[in-house]
Amino acid sequence: KAGVTQTPRYLIKTRGQQVTLSCSPISGHRSVSWYQQTPGQGLQFLFEYFSETQRNKGNFPGRFSGRQFSNSRSEMNVSTLELGDSALYLCASSRNTGSQETQYFGPGTRLLVL
Amino acid sequence: DAKTTQPPSMDCAEGRAANLPCNHSTISGNEYVYWYRQIHSQGPQYIIHGLKNNETNEMASLIITEDRKSSTLILPHATLRDTAVYYCIVRVDNQGGKLIFGQGTELSVKP
């Protein structure tokens, strides 16, 4: 079974631009969560989508948004990029939502904002 | 905030067992303990999880104390490829898919 895939793997943007990252979950998984990883803050939860609805949201500004499609694929968008948005963005999928559901991570998208 | 405390770093000799401790003294009765590891710049890899009983799979064993306030991840025969940051996570029941990562333990397996 194929794992979680993320595209693109690497991205360079400049301040003020916007970016869209894509995540395809494992087949049959309906929950997708997004995380940001930086050297200073570590791994931080952004949001979770299940059945096209946002179920949980972390403490990030409104510039960070996401959505999920009917095939469970998910996208996250960051508008008006700042230098501090440079990070590894990870998505994880699980069959359902809930604390007993194991999440499996993709390889991440590394974003550099110049 | 993460509900777990882990040592920041540990060393282990190749071929020996690696025992990684985790304290979670405020864990509630229905909260699971999950372990993930992250090899440099890759996505975290799921290892194992448990609630009350000890668990074993092809990667590792998880020993949870009877009072559930701490646990130990055991890699029975560590190899150089096990060098990674290991995260112990307590899954809070009402937070759905949210994983709260602490700083983890950086395990270095040495020849």
CSV table of C-alpha atoms in Angstrom, one decimal, chain A residues 2-93:
chain,number,residue,atom,x,y,z
A,2,ALA,CA,1.4,3.4,-1.0
A,3,GLY,CA,2.3,5.8,1.8
A,4,VAL,CA,1.4,9.4,2.3
A,5,THR,CA,2.7,11.6,-0.5
A,6,GLN,CA,3.3,15.3,-0.4
A,7,THR,CA,4.0,17.6,-3.3
A,8,PRO,CA,6.1,19.5,-3.9
A,9,ARG,CA,9.0,18.3,-1.9
A,10,TYR,CA,10.9,21.5,-2.0
A,11,LEU,CA,9.8,25.1,-2.6
A,12,ILE,CA,11.4,28.5,-2.6
A,13,LYS,CA,9.2,31.6,-2.3
A,14,THR,CA,9.7,35.2,-1.5
A,15,ARG,CA,8.1,37.3,1.3
A,16,GLY,CA,4.5,38.3,0.5
A,17,GLN,CA,3.8,35.5,-1.9
A,18,GLN,CA,1.4,32.7,-1.2
A,19,VAL,CA,1.9,29.0,-1.4
A,20,THR,CA,-0.2,25.8,-1.7
A,21,LEU,CA,1.0,22.4,-0.5
A,22,SER,CA,-0.7,19.2,-1.3
A,23,CYS,CA,-1.1,15.9,0.6
A,24,SER,CA,-2.4,12.6,-0.6
A,25,PRO,CA,-3.3,10.3,2.2
A,26,ILE,CA,-3.0,6.5,2.4
A,27,SER,CA,-5.8,4.9,0.4
A,28,GLY,CA,-8.8,4.4,2.7
A,29,HIS,CA,-7.7,7.1,5.2
A,30,ARG,CA,-10.1,9.9,5.7
A,31,SER,CA,-8.3,12.1,8.2
A,32,VAL,CA,-5.4,14.4,7.3
A,33,SER,CA,-3.5,16.5,9.8
A,34,TRP,CA,-0.9,19.1,9.0
A,35,TYR,CA,2.2,20.0,11.1
A,36,GLN,CA,4.9,22.6,10.9
A,37,GLN,CA,8.5,21.8,12.0
A,38,THR,CA,11.0,24.5,12.7
A,39,PRO,CA,14.3,24.3,14.6
A,40,GLY,CA,13.1,26.8,17.2
A,41,GLN,CA,9.5,25.5,17.8
A,42,GLY,CA,9.8,21.9,16.9
A,43,LEU,CA,6.8,20.0,15.5
A,44,GLN,CA,3.6,21.9,15.9
A,45,PHE,CA,0.0,21.0,15.0
A,46,LEU,CA,-1.6,23.1,12.4
A,47,PHE,CA,-5.0,21.6,11.7
A,48,GLU,CA,-6.9,18.3,11.0
A,49,TYR,CA,-9.4,17.6,8.4
A,50,PHE,CA,-11.9,14.7,8.4
A,51,SER,CA,-14.6,14.2,5.8
A,52,GLU,CA,-13.9,17.6,4.3
A,53,THR,CA,-14.4,19.3,7.6
A,54,GLN,CA,-11.8,21.0,9.8
A,55,ARG,CA,-11.9,19.1,13.1
A,56,ASN,CA,-9.1,20.7,15.1
A,57,LYS,CA,-7.0,23.7,14.7
A,58,GLY,CA,-3.7,24.7,16.3
A,59,ASN,CA,-2.5,28.2,17.3
A,60,PHE,CA,-1.5,29.6,14.0
A,61,PRO,CA,-2.6,32.9,12.4
A,62,GLY,CA,-5.3,33.0,9.8
A,63,ARG,CA,-2.8,33.1,7.0
A,64,PHE,CA,-2.6,29.4,7.4
A,65,SER,CA,-5.6,27.6,5.9
A,66,GLY,CA,-6.5,24.3,4.5
A,67,ARG,CA,-9.1,22.2,2.9
A,68,GLN,CA,-9.9,18.6,2.1
A,69,PHE,CA,-11.5,17.2,-1.0
A,70,SER,CA,-14.0,14.4,-1.3
A,71,ASN,CA,-11.3,12.0,-2.2
A,72,SER,CA,-9.6,12.9,1.1
A,73,ARG,CA,-6.7,14.7,-0.5
A,74,SER,CA,-5.8,17.8,1.3
A,75,GLU,CA,-4.2,21.1,0.6
A,76,MET,CA,-2.8,23.8,2.9
A,77,ASN,CA,-2.3,27.4,1.9
A,78,VAL,CA,-0.1,30.0,3.4
A,79,SER,CA,-0.8,33.6,2.3
A,80,THR,CA,1.4,36.6,2.7
A,81,LEU,CA,4.5,34.6,3.4
A,82,GLU,CA,6.9,35.7,6.1
A,83,LEU,CA,10.5,34.7,6.6
A,84,GLY,CA,9.5,32.8,9.7
A,85,ASP,CA,7.3,30.5,7.7
A,86,SER,CA,10.4,28.7,6.4
A,87,ALA,CA,9.9,25.2,7.7
A,88,LEU,CA,9.3,21.6,7.0
A,89,TYR,CA,5.5,21.1,6.5
A,90,LEU,CA,4.3,17.6,7.2
A,91,CYS,CA,1.0,15.9,6.7
A,92,ALA,CA,-0.2,12.7,8.3
A,93,SER,CA,-3.2,10.5,7.6
